[in-house]
Amino acid sequence: MEFKSLKTIESSFRQIRFFTLLFIGLCGGISGYSVWKSYHFAEAQREKIYVLDNGKSLMLALSQDLSQNRPVEAREHVRRFHELFFALSPDKAAIESNIRKALFLADKSAFNYYKDLAEKGYYNRLISGNINQFIRVDSVSCNFDAYPYQVTTYARQRIVRESNITERLLISRCNLMNTTRSDNNPQGFLIERFEVVENRDLNTIKR
């Protein structure tokens, strides 16, 4: 009878020890899960930015990983360069202003292309002939698998003269390098080895 009583006490201690360990394990699991959720909550909160609107109200903005936007910024950089470089009006000051802004986005290869056109009298003919030149960038193809990034741009030029309107196909190639962002270069890219690989008439409409 005494042996049976000892066995019952030992079994009770074993059960108490088991439930104690189980309770400690559950507490540890709950604590670990709480810490993990708190960490992720803090990370999510760090992605939120509150912007003060003219000192009146707070607006919520969400931050993103910079690398997620680089393809979009690269295409916008190239598109902006082409719009500044090839959209021209018959005004010397306007042409020089656009070219100056475009050259902030590219290296000497773009400057050399500009100088070549200037020496051939291209810009003088625009001014003397009262010619407006517009450009529409159809697509910008960027290869982000290798650095520097290789870019091909497909665009249409529209050259408006007093007597006719000429539409031209423009295809250019360049490399894109990462560089420091600035007011003159907000996307932080630099166009290198710029070249026009095709620039030909598609059609001419008499006016």
Coordinates of N, CA and C in Angstrom, one line a residue:
M1 N 0.8 -1.2 0.0 CA 0.0 0.0 0.0 C 0.9 1.3 0.0
E2 N 2.0 1.2 0.8 CA 2.9 2.3 0.8 C 3.6 2.5 -0.5
F3 N 3.9 1.4 -1.2 CA 4.6 1.4 -2.5 C 3.7 2.1 -3.5
K4 N 2.4 1.7 -3.5 CA 1.4 2.3 -4.4 C 1.2 3.8 -4.2
S5 N 1.3 4.2 -2.9 CA 1.2 5.6 -2.6 C 2.4 6.4 -3.1
L6 N 3.6 5.8 -3.0 CA 4.8 6.5 -3.5 C 4.8 6.6 -5.0
K7 N 4.2 5.5 -5.7 CA 4.1 5.5 -7.1 C 3.2 6.6 -7.6
T8 N 2.1 6.8 -6.8 CA 1.1 7.8 -7.2 C 1.7 9.2 -7.0
I9 N 2.5 9.4 -5.9 CA 3.2 10.7 -5.7 C 4.2 11.0 -6.9
E10 N 5.0 9.9 -7.2 CA 5.9 10.1 -8.3 C 5.3 10.4 -9.6
S11 N 4.1 9.8 -9.9 CA 3.4 10.1 -11.1 C 2.8 11.5 -11.1
S12 N 2.4 11.9 -9.9 CA 1.9 13.3 -9.8 C 3.0 14.3 -10.1
F13 N 4.2 14.1 -9.5 CA 5.3 15.0 -9.8 C 5.7 15.0 -11.3
R14 N 5.6 13.8 -11.9 CA 5.9 13.7 -13.3 C 4.9 14.6 -14.1
Q15 N 3.6 14.5 -13.8 CA 2.6 15.3 -14.5 C 2.8 16.8 -14.2
I16 N 3.1 17.1 -13.0 CA 3.4 18.5 -12.7 C 4.5 19.1 -13.5
R17 N 5.6 18.2 -13.6 CA 6.8 18.6 -14.3 C 6.5 18.8 -15.8
F18 N 5.7 17.9 -16.3 CA 5.3 17.9 -17.8 C 4.4 19.2 -18.1
F19 N 3.4 19.4 -17.2 CA 2.6 20.6 -17.4 C 3.4 21.9 -17.2
T20 N 4.3 21.9 -16.3 CA 5.2 23.1 -16.1 C 6.0 23.4 -17.3
L21 N 6.7 22.3 -17.9 CA 7.5 22.5 -19.1 C 6.6 22.9 -20.3
L22 N 5.4 22.3 -20.3 CA 4.5 22.7 -21.4 C 4.1 24.2 -21.3
F23 N 3.8 24.6 -20.1 CA 3.4 26.0 -19.8 C 4.6 26.9 -20.2
I24 N 5.8 26.5 -19.8 CA 7.0 27.4 -20.1 C 7.2 27.5 -21.6
G25 N 7.0 26.3 -22.3 CA 7.1 26.3 -23.7 C 6.1 27.2 -24.4
L26 N 4.8 27.1 -23.9 CA 3.8 28.0 -24.5 C 4.1 29.4 -24.3
C27 N 4.5 29.8 -23.1 CA 4.9 31.2 -22.8 C 6.0 31.6 -23.7
G28 N 7.1 30.8 -23.9 CA 8.2 31.1 -24.8 C 7.7 31.3 -26.2
G29 N 6.8 30.4 -26.6 CA 6.3 30.6 -28.0 C 5.5 31.8 -28.2
I30 N 4.6 32.1 -27.2 CA 3.8 33.4 -27.3 C 4.7 34.6 -27.3
S31 N 5.7 34.6 -26.4 CA 6.6 35.7 -26.3 C 7.4 35.9 -27.6
G32 N 7.9 34.8 -28.2 CA 8.6 34.9 -29.5 C 7.7 35.4 -30.6
Y33 N 6.5 34.9 -30.6 CA 5.6 35.4 -31.7 C 5.3 36.9 -31.5
S34 N 5.1 37.3 -30.3 CA 4.8 38.7 -30.0 C 6.0 39.6 -30.4
V35 N 7.2 39.2 -30.1 CA 8.4 39.9 -30.5 C 8.5 40.0 -32.0
W36 N 8.2 38.9 -32.7 CA 8.3 38.8 -34.2 C 7.2 39.8 -34.8
K37 N 6.0 39.7 -34.3 CA 4.9 40.6 -34.8 C 5.3 42.1 -34.5
S38 N 5.8 42.3 -33.3 CA 6.2 43.7 -33.0 C 7.2 44.2 -33.9
Y39 N 8.2 43.4 -34.3 CA 9.3 43.8 -35.2 C 8.7 44.1 -36.6
H40 N 7.8 43.3 -37.1 CA 7.2 43.5 -38.4 C 6.3 44.7 -38.4
F41 N 5.7 44.9 -37.3 CA 4.8 46.1 -37.2 C 5.7 47.4 -37.2
A42 N 6.8 47.3 -36.5 CA 7.7 48.5 -36.5 C 8.3 48.8 -37.9
E43 N 8.6 47.7 -38.6 CA 9.1 47.8 -40.0 C 8.1 48.5 -40.8
A44 N 6.8 48.0 -40.7 CA 5.8 48.6 -41.5 C 5.5 50.1 -41.2
Q45 N 5.7 50.4 -39.9 CA 5.5 51.8 -39.5 C 6.6 52.7 -40.0
R46 N 7.8 52.1 -40.2 CA 8.9 52.9 -40.7 C 8.7 53.2 -42.2
E47 N 7.9 52.5 -42.9 CA 7.7 52.7 -44.3 C 6.6 53.8 -44.5
K48 N 6.0 54.3 -43.4 CA 5.0 55.4 -43.5 C 5.7 56.7 -43.1
I49 N 5.4 57.7 -44.0 CA 6.0 59.0 -43.8 C 4.8 60.0 -43.7
Y50 N 4.8 60.8 -42.7 CA 3.8 61.8 -42.5 C 4.3 63.2 -42.9
V51 N 3.6 63.7 -43.9 CA 4.0 65.0 -44.5 C 3.1 66.1 -44.0
L52 N 3.7 67.2 -43.5 CA 2.9 68.3 -43.1 C 2.5 69.2 -44.3
D53 N 1.2 69.4 -44.5 CA 0.7 70.2 -45.7 C 0.5 71.6 -45.3
N54 N 1.5 72.5 -45.6 CA 1.5 73.9 -45.3 C 1.2 74.2 -43.9
G55 N 1.7 73.4 -43.0 CA 1.5 73.6 -41.6 C 0.0 73.4 -41.1
K56 N -0.8 72.8 -41.9 CA -2.2 72.7 -41.6 C -2.6 71.2 -41.2
S57 N -2.3 70.3 -42.0 CA -2.7 68.9 -41.8 C -1.6 67.9 -42.2
L58 N -1.7 66.7 -41.6 CA -0.8 65.7 -41.9 C -1.3 64.8 -43.0
M59 N -0.4 64.5 -43.9 CA -0.8 63.5 -45.0 C 0.1 62.3 -44.9
L60 N -0.5 61.1 -45.1 CA 0.3 59.9 -45.0 C 0.9 59.6 -46.4
A61 N 2.2 59.3 -46.4 CA 2.9 58.9 -47.6 C 3.6 57.6 -47.3
L62 N 3.8 56.7 -48.3 CA 4.4 55.4 -48.1 C 5.8 55.4 -48.8
S63 N 6.8 55.0 -48.1 CA 8.1 54.9 -48.7 C 8.3 53.6 -49.4
Q64 N 9.2 53.5 -50.4 CA 9.4 52.3 -51.1 C 10.9 52.1 -51.3
D65 N 11.3 50.8 -51.5 CA 12.6 50.5 -51.8 C 13.1 51.2 -53.1
L66 N 14.2 51.9 -53.0 CA 14.7 52.7 -54.1 C 14.9 51.9 -55.4
S67 N 15.3 50.7 -55.2 CA 15.6 49.8 -56.4 C 14.4 49.5 -57.2
Q68 N 13.2 49.5 -56.5 CA 12.0 49.2 -57.2 C 11.6 50.2 -58.3
N69 N 12.0 51.5 -58.0 CA 11.7 52.6 -58.9 C 12.7 52.8 -60.0
R70 N 13.9 52.2 -59.9 CA 15.0 52.5 -60.9 C 14.6 52.3 -62.3
P71 N 13.9 51.2 -62.7 CA 13.6 51.1 -64.1 C 12.7 52.2 -64.6
V72 N 11.7 52.6 -63.8 CA 10.8 53.7 -64.1 C 11.6 55.0 -64.3
E73 N 12.5 55.3 -63.3 CA 13.3 56.5 -63.3 C 14.3 56.5 -64.5
A74 N 14.8 55.3 -64.9 CA 15.7 55.2 -66.1 C 15.0 55.6 -67.3
R75 N 13.8 55.0 -67.5 CA 13.0 55.4 -68.7 C 12.6 56.8 -68.8
E76 N 12.3 57.4 -67.6 CA 11.9 58.8 -67.6 C 13.1 59.7 -67.8
H77 N 14.3 59.3 -67.4 CA 15.5 60.0 -67.6 C 15.8 60.1 -69.1
V78 N 15.7 59.0 -69.8 CA 16.0 58.9 -71.2 C 14.9 59.7 -72.0
R79 N 13.7 59.5 -71.6 CA 12.6 60.2 -72.3 C 12.8 61.7 -72.1
R80 N 13.1 62.2 -70.9 CA 13.3 63.6 -70.7 C 14.5 64.2 -71.5
F81 N 15.6 63.4 -71.6 CA 16.7 63.8 -72.5 C 16.3 64.0 -73.9
H82 N 15.5 63.1 -74.5 CA 15.1 63.2 -75.9 C 14.2 64.4 -76.1
E83 N 13.3 64.6 -75.1 CA 12.4 65.7 -75.3 C 13.1 67.1 -75.3
L84 N 14.1 67.2 -74.4 CA 14.9 68.4 -74.3 C 15.8 68.6 -75.6
F85 N 16.4 67.5 -76.0 CA 17.4 67.5 -77.0 C 16.8 67.7 -78.4
F86 N 15.6 67.1 -78.7 CA 15.1 67.0 -80.0 C 13.8 67.8 -80.2
A87 N 13.2 68.3 -79.2 CA 12.0 69.2 -79.3 C 12.5 70.6 -79.3
L88 N 12.5 71.2 -80.5 CA 13.1 72.5 -80.7 C 12.1 73.5 -81.4
S89 N 12.3 74.8 -81.1 CA 11.5 75.8 -81.7 C 12.5 76.8 -82.4
P90 N 12.0 77.6 -83.3 CA 12.9 78.5 -84.1 C 13.3 79.7 -83.2
D91 N 13.9 79.5 -82.1 CA 14.3 80.5 -81.2 C 15.6 80.1 -80.6
K92 N 16.7 80.9 -80.9 CA 18.0 80.6 -80.4 C 18.1 80.4 -78.9
A93 N 17.5 81.3 -78.2 CA 17.6 81.2 -76.7 C 16.9 80.0 -76.2
A94 N 15.8 79.6 -76.8 CA 15.0 78.4 -76.4 C 15.8 77.2 -76.7
I95 N 16.4 77.1 -77.9 CA 17.3 76.0 -78.3 C 18.4 75.8 -77.3
E96 N 19.1 76.9 -77.0 CA 20.3 76.8 -76.2 C 19.9 76.4 -74.7
S97 N 18.7 76.9 -74.3 CA 18.3 76.5 -72.9 C 17.9 75.0 -72.9
N98 N 17.2 74.5 -73.9 CA 16.9 73.1 -73.9 C 18.1 72.2 -74.0
I99 N 19.1 72.6 -74.9 CA 20.3 71.8 -75.0 C 21.1 71.8 -73.8
R100 N 21.2 72.9 -73.1 CA 21.9 73.0 -71.8 C 21.3 72.1 -70.8
K101 N 20.0 72.1 -70.7 CA 19.4 71.2 -69.7 C 19.6 69.7 -70.1
A102 N 19.5 69.4 -71.4 CA 19.7 68.0 -71.8 C 21.2 67.5 -71.5
L103 N 22.1 68.4 -71.7 CA 23.5 68.0 -71.5 C 23.9 67.7 -70.1
F104 N 23.1 68.2 -69.1 CA 23.2 67.8 -67.7 C 22.9 66.3 -67.5
L105 N 22.2 65.7 -68.4 CA 21.7 64.3 -68.3 C 22.6 63.4 -69.1
A106 N 23.6 63.9 -69.8 CA 24.4 63.0 -70.6 C 25.9 63.4 -70.5
D107 N 26.8 62.5 -71.1 CA 28.2 62.8 -71.1 C 28.6 63.5 -72.4
K108 N 29.9 63.5 -72.7 CA 30.4 64.3 -73.8 C 29.9 63.8 -75.2
S109 N 29.4 62.5 -75.2 CA 28.9 62.0 -76.5 C 27.7 62.8 -77.0
A110 N 26.8 63.2 -76.2 CA 25.7 64.0 -76.6 C 26.2 65.4 -77.0
F111 N 27.1 65.9 -76.3 CA 27.7 67.3 -76.6 C 28.3 67.2 -78.0
N112 N 29.0 66.1 -78.3 CA 29.7 66.0 -79.6 C 28.6 65.9 -80.7
Y113 N 27.5 65.2 -80.5 CA 26.5 65.1 -81.4 C 25.8 66.5 -81.7
Y114 N 25.7 67.2 -80.6 CA 25.1 68.6 -80.7 C 26.1 69.5 -81.5
K115 N 27.4 69.4 -81.2 CA 28.3 70.3 -81.9 C 28.4 69.9 -83.4
D116 N 28.3 68.6 -83.7 CA 28.3 68.2 -85.1 C 27.1 68.8 -85.9
L117 N 25.9 68.8 -85.3 CA 24.7 69.4 -85.9 C 24.9 70.9 -86.0
A118 N 25.4 71.5 -85.0 CA 25.6 73.0 -85.0 C 26.6 73.4 -86.1
E119 N 27.7 72.6 -86.3 CA 28.7 73.0 -87.3 C 28.1 72.8 -88.7
K120 N 27.1 71.9 -88.8 CA 26.5 71.7 -90.1 C 25.4 72.7 -90.4
G121 N 25.1 73.6 -89.5 CA 24.1 74.6 -89.6 C 22.7 74.2 -89.4
Y122 N 22.5 73.1 -88.7 CA 21.2 72.5 -88.5 C 20.3 73.5 -87.7
Y123 N 20.8 74.0 -86.6 CA 20.0 74.9 -85.7 C 19.8 76.2 -86.4
N124 N 20.7 76.7 -87.2 CA 20.5 78.0 -87.9 C 19.4 77.8 -89.0
R125 N 19.3 76.6 -89.6 CA 18.3 76.4 -90.6 C 16.9 76.4 -89.9
L126 N 16.9 75.8 -88.7 CA 15.6 75.8 -87.9 C 15.1 77.2 -87.7
I127 N 16.0 78.1 -87.3 CA 15.7 79.5 -87.0 C 15.3 80.2 -88.2
S128 N 16.1 80.1 -89.2 CA 15.9 80.9 -90.5 C 14.6 80.4 -91.2
G129 N 14.4 79.1 -91.1 CA 13.2 78.6 -91.8 C 11.9 78.6 -91.0
N130 N 12.0 79.1 -89.8 CA 10.9 79.1 -88.8 C 10.3 77.7 -88.7
I131 N 11.1 76.8 -88.4 CA 10.7 75.4 -88.3 C 10.6 75.0 -86.8
N132 N 9.5 74.3 -86.6 CA 9.3 73.7 -85.2 C 9.5 72.2 -85.3
Q133 N 10.2 71.7 -84.3 CA 10.5 70.3 -84.3 C 9.9 69.7 -83.0
F134 N 9.1 68.7 -83.1 CA 8.5 68.0 -82.0 C 9.0 66.5 -81.9
I135 N 8.9 65.9 -80.8 CA 9.3 64.5 -80.7 C 8.3 63.8 -79.8
R136 N 8.0 62.5 -80.1 CA 7.1 61.7 -79.3 C 7.9 60.4 -79.1
V137 N 8.2 60.1 -77.9 CA 9.0 58.9 -77.5 C 8.0 57.7 -77.4
D138 N 8.1 56.8 -78.3 CA 7.1 55.6 -78.3 C 7.5 54.6 -77.3
S139 N 8.7 54.3 -77.1 CA 9.1 53.3 -76.1 C 10.6 53.4 -75.8
V140 N 11.0 53.0 -74.6 CA 12.4 53.0 -74.1 C 12.7 51.6 -73.6
S141 N 13.5 50.9 -74.3 CA 13.9 49.5 -73.9 C 15.2 49.5 -73.1
C142 N 15.1 49.1 -71.9 CA 16.3 49.1 -71.0 C 16.7 47.7 -70.6
N143 N 17.9 47.3 -70.7 CA 18.4 46.0 -70.2 C 19.1 46.2 -68.9
F144 N 18.4 45.7 -67.8 CA 18.9 45.9 -66.4 C 19.7 44.6 -65.9
D145 N 19.9 43.7 -66.9 CA 20.7 42.5 -66.5 C 22.2 42.7 -66.4
A146 N 22.7 43.8 -67.1 CA 24.1 44.1 -67.1 C 24.3 45.5 -66.8
Y147 N 25.4 45.9 -66.2 CA 25.8 47.3 -65.9 C 27.0 47.7 -66.6
P148 N 27.1 48.8 -67.3 CA 26.0 49.8 -67.4 C 24.8 49.4 -68.2
Y149 N 23.7 49.9 -67.9 CA 22.4 49.5 -68.5 C 22.4 49.9 -70.0
Q150 N 22.0 49.0 -70.9 CA 21.9 49.3 -72.3 C 20.5 49.8 -72.6
V151 N 20.4 50.9 -73.4 CA 19.1 51.5 -73.6 C 18.9 51.7 -75.1
T152 N 17.8 51.4 -75.6 CA 17.4 51.7 -77.0 C 16.1 52.5 -77.0
T153 N 16.0 53.6 -77.7 CA 14.9 54.5 -77.7 C 14.3 54.5 -79.1
Y154 N 13.0 54.4 -79.1 CA 12.2 54.5 -80.4 C 11.3 55.7 -80.3
A155 N 11.4 56.6 -81.2 CA 10.7 57.8 -81.2 C 10.2 58.3 -82.6
R156 N 9.3 59.2 -82.6 CA 8.9 59.8 -83.9 C 9.1 61.3 -83.8
Q157 N 9.7 61.9 -84.8 CA 9.9 63.3 -84.9 C 8.9 63.9 -85.8
R158 N 8.4 65.1 -85.5 CA 7.5 65.8 -86.4 C 8.1 67.2 -86.6
I159 N 8.4 67.4 -87.9 CA 9.1 68.7 -88.3 C 8.1 69.5 -89.1
V160 N 7.7 70.6 -88.5 CA 6.6 71.4 -89.0 C 7.2 72.6 -89.7
R161 N 7.1 72.7 -91.1 CA 7.5 73.8 -91.9 C 6.3 74.6 -92.4
E162 N 6.5 75.7 -93.0 CA 5.4 76.5 -93.5 C 4.7 75.8 -94.7
S163 N 5.5 75.0 -95.4 CA 4.9 74.3 -96.6 C 4.5 72.9 -96.4
N164 N 5.1 72.2 -95.4 CA 4.8 70.8 -95.2 C 5.1 70.4 -93.8
I165 N 4.6 69.2 -93.5 CA 4.9 68.5 -92.2 C 5.6 67.2 -92.5
T166 N 6.8 67.0 -91.9 CA 7.5 65.8 -92.1 C 7.6 64.9 -90.9
E167 N 7.3 63.7 -91.0 CA 7.4 62.7 -89.8 C 8.6 61.8 -90.1
R168 N 9.4 61.7 -89.0 CA 10.6 61.0 -89.1 C 10.7 59.9 -88.0
L169 N 11.4 58.8 -88.3 CA 11.6 57.8 -87.4 C 13.0 58.0 -86.7
L170 N 13.1 58.0 -85.4 CA 14.3 58.2 -84.7 C 14.6 57.1 -83.8
I171 N 15.7 56.4 -83.9 CA 16.1 55.3 -83.0 C 17.5 55.7 -82.5
S172 N 17.7 55.6 -81.2 CA 19.0 56.0 -80.6 C 19.4 54.9 -79.6
R173 N 20.7 54.8 -79.3 CA 21.2 53.9 -78.3 C 22.1 54.6 -77.4
C174 N 22.2 54.1 -76.2 CA 23.1 54.7 -75.2 C 23.3 53.7 -74.0
N175 N 24.2 54.0 -73.2 CA 24.4 53.3 -71.9 C 24.0 54.2 -70.8
L176 N 23.5 53.7 -69.7 CA 23.1 54.4 -68.5 C 23.9 54.1 -67.3
M177 N 24.5 55.1 -66.7 CA 25.3 54.9 -65.5 C 24.6 55.6 -64.3
N178 N 24.8 55.0 -63.1 CA 24.3 55.6 -61.9 C 25.2 56.8 -61.6
T179 N 24.6 57.9 -61.1 CA 25.4 59.0 -60.7 C 24.6 59.7 -59.6
T180 N 25.2 60.8 -59.1 CA 24.6 61.5 -58.0 C 23.3 62.3 -58.4
R181 N 22.3 62.3 -57.6 CA 21.1 63.1 -57.9 C 21.4 64.6 -57.6
S182 N 20.7 65.4 -58.4 CA 20.8 66.8 -58.2 C 19.6 67.5 -58.8
D183 N 19.5 68.8 -58.6 CA 18.4 69.6 -59.2 C 18.4 69.5 -60.7
N184 N 19.5 69.4 -61.3 CA 19.6 69.3 -62.8 C 19.5 67.8 -63.3
N185 N 19.7 66.9 -62.4 CA 19.6 65.5 -62.7 C 18.9 64.7 -61.6
P186 N 17.5 64.9 -61.5 CA 16.8 64.3 -60.4 C 16.8 62.8 -60.3
Q187 N 16.9 62.1 -61.5 CA 16.8 60.7 -61.5 C 18.1 60.0 -61.1
G188 N 19.2 60.7 -61.2 CA 20.5 60.2 -60.8 C 21.1 59.2 -61.8
F189 N 20.9 59.5 -63.1 CA 21.5 58.7 -64.2 C 22.4 59.6 -65.1
L190 N 23.3 58.9 -65.8 CA 24.1 59.7 -66.8 C 24.1 58.8 -68.1
I191 N 23.7 59.5 -69.2 CA 23.7 58.8 -70.5 C 25.1 58.9 -71.0
E192 N 25.6 57.7 -71.4 CA 26.9 57.6 -72.0 C 26.8 56.9 -73.4
R193 N 27.8 57.2 -74.2 CA 27.9 56.7 -75.6 C 26.6 56.8 -76.4
F194 N 26.1 58.0 -76.3 CA 24.8 58.3 -77.0 C 25.1 58.3 -78.5
E195 N 24.2 57.7 -79.3 CA 24.3 57.7 -80.7 C 22.9 57.5 -81.4
V196 N 22.7 58.2 -82.5 CA 21.5 58.0 -83.3 C 21.8 56.9 -84.3
V197 N 21.1 55.8 -84.2 CA 21.4 54.7 -85.2 C 20.5 54.8 -86.4
E198 N 19.4 55.5 -86.3 CA 18.5 55.6 -87.5 C 17.7 56.9 -87.3
N199 N 17.6 57.7 -88.4 CA 16.8 58.9 -88.4 C 16.4 59.2 -89.9
R200 N 15.2 58.7 -90.3 CA 14.8 58.8 -91.7 C 13.3 59.3 -91.8
D201 N 13.0 59.8 -92.9 CA 11.7 60.3 -93.2 C 10.7 59.1 -93.3
L202 N 9.5 59.3 -92.8 CA 8.5 58.3 -93.0 C 7.4 58.8 -94.0
N203 N 7.0 60.0 -93.8 CA 6.1 60.6 -94.8 C 6.1 62.1 -94.6
T204 N 5.6 62.8 -95.7 CA 5.5 64.3 -95.7 C 4.1 64.7 -96.2
I205 N 3.6 65.6 -95.4 CA 2.2 66.1 -95.7 C 2.3 67.5 -96.2
K206 N 1.8 67.8 -97.4 CA 1.7 69.2 -97.9 C 0.7 70.0 -97.1
R207 N 1.0 71.3 -96.9 CA 0.1 72.2 -96.1 C -0.6 73.2 -97.1

